Tab-separated table of C-alpha atoms in Angstrom:
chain	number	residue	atom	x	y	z
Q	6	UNK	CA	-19.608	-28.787	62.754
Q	7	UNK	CA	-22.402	-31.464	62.440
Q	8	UNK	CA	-26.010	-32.276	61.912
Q	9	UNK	CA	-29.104	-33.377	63.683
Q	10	UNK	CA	-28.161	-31.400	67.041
Q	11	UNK	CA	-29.952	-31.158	69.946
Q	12	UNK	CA	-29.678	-28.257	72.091
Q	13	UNK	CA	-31.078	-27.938	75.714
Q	14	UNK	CA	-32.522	-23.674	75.825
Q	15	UNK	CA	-31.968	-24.003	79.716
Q	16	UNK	CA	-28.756	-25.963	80.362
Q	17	UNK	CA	-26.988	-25.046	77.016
Q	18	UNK	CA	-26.350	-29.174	76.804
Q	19	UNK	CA	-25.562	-29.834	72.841
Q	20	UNK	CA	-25.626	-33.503	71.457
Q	21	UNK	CA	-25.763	-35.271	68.039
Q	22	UNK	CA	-25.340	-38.815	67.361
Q	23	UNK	CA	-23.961	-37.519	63.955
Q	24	UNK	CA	-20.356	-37.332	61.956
Q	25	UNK	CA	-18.975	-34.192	63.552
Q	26	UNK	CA	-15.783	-32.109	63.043
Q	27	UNK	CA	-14.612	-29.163	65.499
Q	28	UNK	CA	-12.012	-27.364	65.592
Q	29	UNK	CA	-9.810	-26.291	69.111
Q	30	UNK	CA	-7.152	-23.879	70.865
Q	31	UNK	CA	-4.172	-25.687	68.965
Q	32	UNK	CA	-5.859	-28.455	67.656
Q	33	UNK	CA	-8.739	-30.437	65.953
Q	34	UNK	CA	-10.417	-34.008	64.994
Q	35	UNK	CA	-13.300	-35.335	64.491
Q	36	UNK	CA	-16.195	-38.377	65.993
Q	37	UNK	CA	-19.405	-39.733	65.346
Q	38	UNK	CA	-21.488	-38.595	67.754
Q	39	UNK	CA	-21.005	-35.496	70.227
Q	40	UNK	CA	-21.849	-34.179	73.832
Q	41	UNK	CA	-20.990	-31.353	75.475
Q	42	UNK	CA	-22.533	-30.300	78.910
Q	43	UNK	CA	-21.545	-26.017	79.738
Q	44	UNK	CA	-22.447	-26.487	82.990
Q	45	UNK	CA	-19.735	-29.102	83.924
Q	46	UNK	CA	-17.274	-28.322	81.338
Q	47	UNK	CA	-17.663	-32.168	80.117
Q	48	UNK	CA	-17.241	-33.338	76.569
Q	49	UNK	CA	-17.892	-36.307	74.815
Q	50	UNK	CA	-17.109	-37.546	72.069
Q	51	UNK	CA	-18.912	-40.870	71.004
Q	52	UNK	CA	-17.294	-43.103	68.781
Q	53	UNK	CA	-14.564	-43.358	65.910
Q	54	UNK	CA	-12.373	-40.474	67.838
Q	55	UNK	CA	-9.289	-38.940	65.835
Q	56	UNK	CA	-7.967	-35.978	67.661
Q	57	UNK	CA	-4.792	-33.678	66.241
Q	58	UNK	CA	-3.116	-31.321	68.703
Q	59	UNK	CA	-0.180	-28.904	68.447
Q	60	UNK	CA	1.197	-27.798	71.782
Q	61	UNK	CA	2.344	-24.368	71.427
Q	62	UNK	CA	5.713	-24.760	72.255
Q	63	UNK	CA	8.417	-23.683	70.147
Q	64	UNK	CA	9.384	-27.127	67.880
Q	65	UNK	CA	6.825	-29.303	69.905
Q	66	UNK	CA	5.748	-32.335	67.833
Q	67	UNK	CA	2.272	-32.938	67.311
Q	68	UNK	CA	0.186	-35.385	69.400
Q	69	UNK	CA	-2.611	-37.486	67.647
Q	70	UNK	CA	-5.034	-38.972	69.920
Q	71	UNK	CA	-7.043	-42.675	68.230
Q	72	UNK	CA	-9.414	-43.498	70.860
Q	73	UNK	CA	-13.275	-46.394	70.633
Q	74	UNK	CA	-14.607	-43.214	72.902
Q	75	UNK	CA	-13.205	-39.806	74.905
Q	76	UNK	CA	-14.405	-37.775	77.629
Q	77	UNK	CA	-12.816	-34.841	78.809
Q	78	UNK	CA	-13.047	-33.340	81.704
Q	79	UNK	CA	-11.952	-29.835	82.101
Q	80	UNK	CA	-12.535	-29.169	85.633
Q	81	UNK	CA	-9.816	-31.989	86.591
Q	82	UNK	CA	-7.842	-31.983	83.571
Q	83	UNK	CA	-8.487	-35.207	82.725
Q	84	UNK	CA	-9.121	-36.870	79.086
Q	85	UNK	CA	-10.392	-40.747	79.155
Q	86	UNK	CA	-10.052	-43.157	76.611
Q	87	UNK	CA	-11.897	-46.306	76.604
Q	88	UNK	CA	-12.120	-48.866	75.987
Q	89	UNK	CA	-8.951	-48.328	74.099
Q	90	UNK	CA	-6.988	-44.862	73.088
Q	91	UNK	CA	-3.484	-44.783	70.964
Q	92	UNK	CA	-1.228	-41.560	71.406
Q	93	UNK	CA	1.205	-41.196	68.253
Q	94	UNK	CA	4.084	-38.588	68.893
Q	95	UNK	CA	7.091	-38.361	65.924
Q	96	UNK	CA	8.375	-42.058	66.601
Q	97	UNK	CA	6.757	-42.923	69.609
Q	98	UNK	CA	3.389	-44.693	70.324
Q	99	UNK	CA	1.599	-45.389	73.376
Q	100	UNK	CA	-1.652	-47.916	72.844
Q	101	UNK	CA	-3.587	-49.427	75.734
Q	102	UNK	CA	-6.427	-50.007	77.344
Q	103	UNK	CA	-8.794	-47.724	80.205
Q	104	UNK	CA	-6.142	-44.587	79.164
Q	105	UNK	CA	-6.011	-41.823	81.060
Q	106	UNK	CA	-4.457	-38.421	80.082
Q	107	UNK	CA	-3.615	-35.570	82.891
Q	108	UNK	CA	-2.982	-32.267	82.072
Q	109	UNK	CA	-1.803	-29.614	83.725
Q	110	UNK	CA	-1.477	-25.764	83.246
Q	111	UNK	CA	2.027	-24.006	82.665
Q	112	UNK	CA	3.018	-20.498	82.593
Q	113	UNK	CA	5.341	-18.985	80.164
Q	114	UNK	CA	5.355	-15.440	79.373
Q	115	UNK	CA	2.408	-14.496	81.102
Q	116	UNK	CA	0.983	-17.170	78.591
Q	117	UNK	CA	-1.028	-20.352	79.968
Q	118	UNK	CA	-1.389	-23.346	78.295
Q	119	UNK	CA	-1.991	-27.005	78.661
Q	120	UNK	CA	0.405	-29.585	78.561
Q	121	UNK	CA	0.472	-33.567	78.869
Q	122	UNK	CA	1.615	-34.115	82.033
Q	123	UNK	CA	1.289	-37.844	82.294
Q	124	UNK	CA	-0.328	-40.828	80.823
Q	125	UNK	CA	-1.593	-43.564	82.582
Q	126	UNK	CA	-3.375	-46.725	80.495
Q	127	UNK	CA	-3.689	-50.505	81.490
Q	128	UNK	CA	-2.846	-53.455	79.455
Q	129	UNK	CA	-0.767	-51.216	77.445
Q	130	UNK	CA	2.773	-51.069	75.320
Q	131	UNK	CA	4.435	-48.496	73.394
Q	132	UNK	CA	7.542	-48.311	71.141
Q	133	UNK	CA	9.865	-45.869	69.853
Q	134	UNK	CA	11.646	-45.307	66.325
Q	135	UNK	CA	14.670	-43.326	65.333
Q	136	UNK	CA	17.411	-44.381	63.200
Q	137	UNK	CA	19.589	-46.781	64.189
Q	138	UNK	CA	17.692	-47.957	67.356
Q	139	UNK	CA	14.119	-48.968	68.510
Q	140	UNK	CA	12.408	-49.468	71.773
Q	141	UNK	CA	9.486	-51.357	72.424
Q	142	UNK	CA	8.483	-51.756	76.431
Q	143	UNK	CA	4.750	-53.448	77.567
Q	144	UNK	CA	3.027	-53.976	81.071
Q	145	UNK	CA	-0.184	-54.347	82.586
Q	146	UNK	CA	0.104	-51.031	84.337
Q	147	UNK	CA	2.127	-48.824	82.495
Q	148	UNK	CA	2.626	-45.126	83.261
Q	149	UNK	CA	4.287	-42.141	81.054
Q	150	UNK	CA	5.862	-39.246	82.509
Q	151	UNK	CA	6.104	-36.207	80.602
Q	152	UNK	CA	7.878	-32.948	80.265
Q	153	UNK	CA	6.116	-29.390	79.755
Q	154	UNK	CA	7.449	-29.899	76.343
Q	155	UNK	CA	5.931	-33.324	76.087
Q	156	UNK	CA	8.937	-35.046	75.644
Q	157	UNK	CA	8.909	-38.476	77.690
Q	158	UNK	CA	10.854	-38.002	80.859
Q	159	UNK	CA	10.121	-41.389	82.290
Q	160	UNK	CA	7.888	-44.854	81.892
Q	161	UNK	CA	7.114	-47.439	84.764
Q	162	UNK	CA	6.094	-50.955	84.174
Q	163	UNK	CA	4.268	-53.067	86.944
Q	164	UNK	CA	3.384	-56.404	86.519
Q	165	UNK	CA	4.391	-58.669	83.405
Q	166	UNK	CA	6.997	-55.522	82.512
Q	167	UNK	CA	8.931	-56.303	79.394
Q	168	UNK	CA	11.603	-53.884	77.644
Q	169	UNK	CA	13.092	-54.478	74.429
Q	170	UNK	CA	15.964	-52.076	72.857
Q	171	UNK	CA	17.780	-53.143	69.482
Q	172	UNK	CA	20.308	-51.361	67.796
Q	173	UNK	CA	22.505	-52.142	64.864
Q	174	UNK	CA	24.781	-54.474	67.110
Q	175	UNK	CA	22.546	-56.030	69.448
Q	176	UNK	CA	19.407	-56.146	71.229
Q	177	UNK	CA	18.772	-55.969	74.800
Q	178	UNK	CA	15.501	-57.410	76.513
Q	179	UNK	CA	14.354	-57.272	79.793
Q	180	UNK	CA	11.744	-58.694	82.236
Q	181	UNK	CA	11.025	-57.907	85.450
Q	182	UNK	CA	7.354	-57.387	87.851
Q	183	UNK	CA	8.220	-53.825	87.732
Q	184	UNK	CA	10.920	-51.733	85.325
Q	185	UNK	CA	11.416	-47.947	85.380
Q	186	UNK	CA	13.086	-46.421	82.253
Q	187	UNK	CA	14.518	-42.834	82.573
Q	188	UNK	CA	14.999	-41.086	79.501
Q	189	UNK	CA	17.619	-37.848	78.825
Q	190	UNK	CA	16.172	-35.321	76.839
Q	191	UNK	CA	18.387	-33.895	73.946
Q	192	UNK	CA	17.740	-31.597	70.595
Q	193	UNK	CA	13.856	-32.617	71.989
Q	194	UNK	CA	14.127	-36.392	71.667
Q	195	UNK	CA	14.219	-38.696	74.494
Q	196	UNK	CA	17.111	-40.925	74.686
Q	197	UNK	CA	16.842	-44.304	77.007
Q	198	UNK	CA	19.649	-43.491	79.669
Q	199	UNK	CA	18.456	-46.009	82.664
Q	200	UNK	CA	16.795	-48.763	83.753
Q	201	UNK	CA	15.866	-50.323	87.175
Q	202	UNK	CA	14.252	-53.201	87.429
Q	203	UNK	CA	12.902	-55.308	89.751
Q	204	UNK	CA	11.726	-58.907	91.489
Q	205	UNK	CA	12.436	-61.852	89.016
Q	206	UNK	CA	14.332	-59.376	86.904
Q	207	UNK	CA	16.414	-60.972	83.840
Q	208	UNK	CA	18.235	-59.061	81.268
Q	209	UNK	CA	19.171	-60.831	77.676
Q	210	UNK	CA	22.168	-58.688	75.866
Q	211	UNK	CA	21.967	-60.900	72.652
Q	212	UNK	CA	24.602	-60.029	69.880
Q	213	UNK	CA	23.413	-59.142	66.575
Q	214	UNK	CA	25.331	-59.878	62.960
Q	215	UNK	CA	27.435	-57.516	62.012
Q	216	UNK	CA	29.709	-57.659	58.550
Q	217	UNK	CA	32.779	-58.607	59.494
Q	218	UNK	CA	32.781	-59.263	63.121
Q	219	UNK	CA	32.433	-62.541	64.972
Q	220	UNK	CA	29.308	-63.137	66.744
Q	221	UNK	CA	29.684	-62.816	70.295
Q	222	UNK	CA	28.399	-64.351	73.040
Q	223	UNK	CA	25.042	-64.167	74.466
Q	224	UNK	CA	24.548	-62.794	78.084
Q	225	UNK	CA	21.737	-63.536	80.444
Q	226	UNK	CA	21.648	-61.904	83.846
Q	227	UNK	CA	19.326	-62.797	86.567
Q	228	UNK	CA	18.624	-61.212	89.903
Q	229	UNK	CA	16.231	-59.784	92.343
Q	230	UNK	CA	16.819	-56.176	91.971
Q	231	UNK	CA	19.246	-54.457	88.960
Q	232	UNK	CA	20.320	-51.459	87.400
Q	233	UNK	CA	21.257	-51.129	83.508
Q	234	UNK	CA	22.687	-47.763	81.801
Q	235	UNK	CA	22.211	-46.965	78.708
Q	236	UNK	CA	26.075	-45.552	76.375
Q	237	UNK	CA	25.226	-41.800	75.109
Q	238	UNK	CA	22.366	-42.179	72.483
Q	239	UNK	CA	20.896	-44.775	74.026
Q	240	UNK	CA	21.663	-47.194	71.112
Q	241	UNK	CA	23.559	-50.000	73.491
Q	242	UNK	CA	23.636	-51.150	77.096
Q	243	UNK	CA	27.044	-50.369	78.915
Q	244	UNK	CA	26.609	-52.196	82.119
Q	245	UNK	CA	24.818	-53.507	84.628
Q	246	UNK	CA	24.599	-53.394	88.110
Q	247	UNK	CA	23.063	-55.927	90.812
Q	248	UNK	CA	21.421	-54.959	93.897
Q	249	UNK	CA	20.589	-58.767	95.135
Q	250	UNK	CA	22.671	-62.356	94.728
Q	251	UNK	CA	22.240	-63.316	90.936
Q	252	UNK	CA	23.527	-65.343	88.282
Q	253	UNK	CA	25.094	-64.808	85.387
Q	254	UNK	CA	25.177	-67.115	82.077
Q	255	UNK	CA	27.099	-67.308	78.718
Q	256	UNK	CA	25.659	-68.769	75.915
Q	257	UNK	CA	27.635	-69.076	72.408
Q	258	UNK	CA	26.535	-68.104	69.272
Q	259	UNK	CA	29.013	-70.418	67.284
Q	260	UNK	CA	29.196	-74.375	66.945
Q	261	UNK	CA	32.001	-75.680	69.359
Q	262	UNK	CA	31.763	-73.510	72.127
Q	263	UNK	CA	30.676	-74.161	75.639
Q	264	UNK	CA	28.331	-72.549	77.966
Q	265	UNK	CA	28.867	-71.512	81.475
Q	266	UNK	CA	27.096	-70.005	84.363
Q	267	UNK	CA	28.569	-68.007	87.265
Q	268	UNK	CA	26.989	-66.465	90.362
Q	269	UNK	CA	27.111	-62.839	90.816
């Protein structure tokens, strides 16, 4: 719905530079300023781009879709965002630059429908909320894998990859040129359950104040190549593995206590 339309008799080509509003299979939003081409299956939608969509899955959270500008292109199942495009999902958020959003199809029931199948965006960084923990992760080339439910099954890093995951007790950070994060799916809510990292990789497992219990000590672990899992819930790290010679150092969080290194 919109005003000032132009509409090519021949092609069927519609376009208004107008406030618009439309309505979709599972979904809506809205722009200023519209295109949509029949004959390719292309649509555009100009500026100021707010798009709400449902997936039809039984439970499935809603996606919202913030983008400068979006083209979609139905033939490859493609929907660009530039020059910038945020995806909000319950808790999590995915922001970044040059996104890219694949589809594909999936068949349930005889049904077909549409699904996220992964996300790829530059420059970006995400986080996600739930009680008692938060993860925020950020990379120049970041890229979201998802589930036919569109639950996030796993996110790699490259280049300036940074991970940080706080709970109640402590918070973890990690740096690395290139981090994959594997998540565990359960009651539809992805749970951090691994991470790999890799080349100049350091992890920081900093205590956090708790009432009545002594600060502990602050670990930083460098290597090459590592491997960190997650304890069930993916609130705190429960150890780490190195794949390359490394170092590990201890750093107190009281007065009076000394440091040390060791190599690992």
């Amino acid at each position: 719905k919109t005003s000032g339309v132009v509409v090519d008799v021949v092609t069927g080509r519609a376009e208004t530079d107008r406030p618009s509003t439309f309505i979709f299979e599972n979904g809506s939003g809205k722009a200023t300023g519209a295109f949509y081409d029949p004959t390719t299956h292309e649509l555009q939608l100009k500026s100021g781009v707010e798009v709400n969509w449902k997936a039809p899955a039984p439970n499935a959270k809603a996606t919202r879709i913030e983008s400068s500008s979006l083209v979609y292109h139905e033939a490859t199942s493609e929907i660009l965002l530039n020059p910038w495009g945020r995806m909000t999902r319950g808790g999590t958020v995915v922001e970044g630059e040059n996104v890219v959003v694949h589809l594909k199809q999936v068949v349930t029931g005889g049904n077909t429908r549409r699904v996220i199948n992964h996300v790829h965006a530059e420059r970006a960084h995400g986080t996600d909320t739930a009680p008692n923990r938060k993860l925020q992760y950020a990379a120049d080339d970041l890229l979201v894998d998802c589930d036919d439910d569109g639950e996030i099954q796993k996110i790699t890093g490259q280049n300036n990859a940074h991970l940080v995951s706080t709970s109640d007790s402590a918070e973890t950070t990690v740096n690395a040129n290139h981090v994959d994060l594997d998540f565990t799916v359960v009651n539809k809510e992805s749970i951090l359950s691994h991470v790999a990292a890799n080349g100049q990789a350091v992890v920081n497992a900093q205590p956090l104040p708790v009432k009545g219990r002594e600060l502990g000590e602050t670990h930083i672990l460098r290597s090459e190549a590592l491997e960190m899992k997650m304890r069930p819930g993916g609130h705190d790290m429960e150890s780490v593995v190195t794949h390359a010679p490394g170092t590990l150092e201890f750093v107190p969080n009281q007065i009076g206590r000394a440091s040390c290194r060791e190599r690992v």
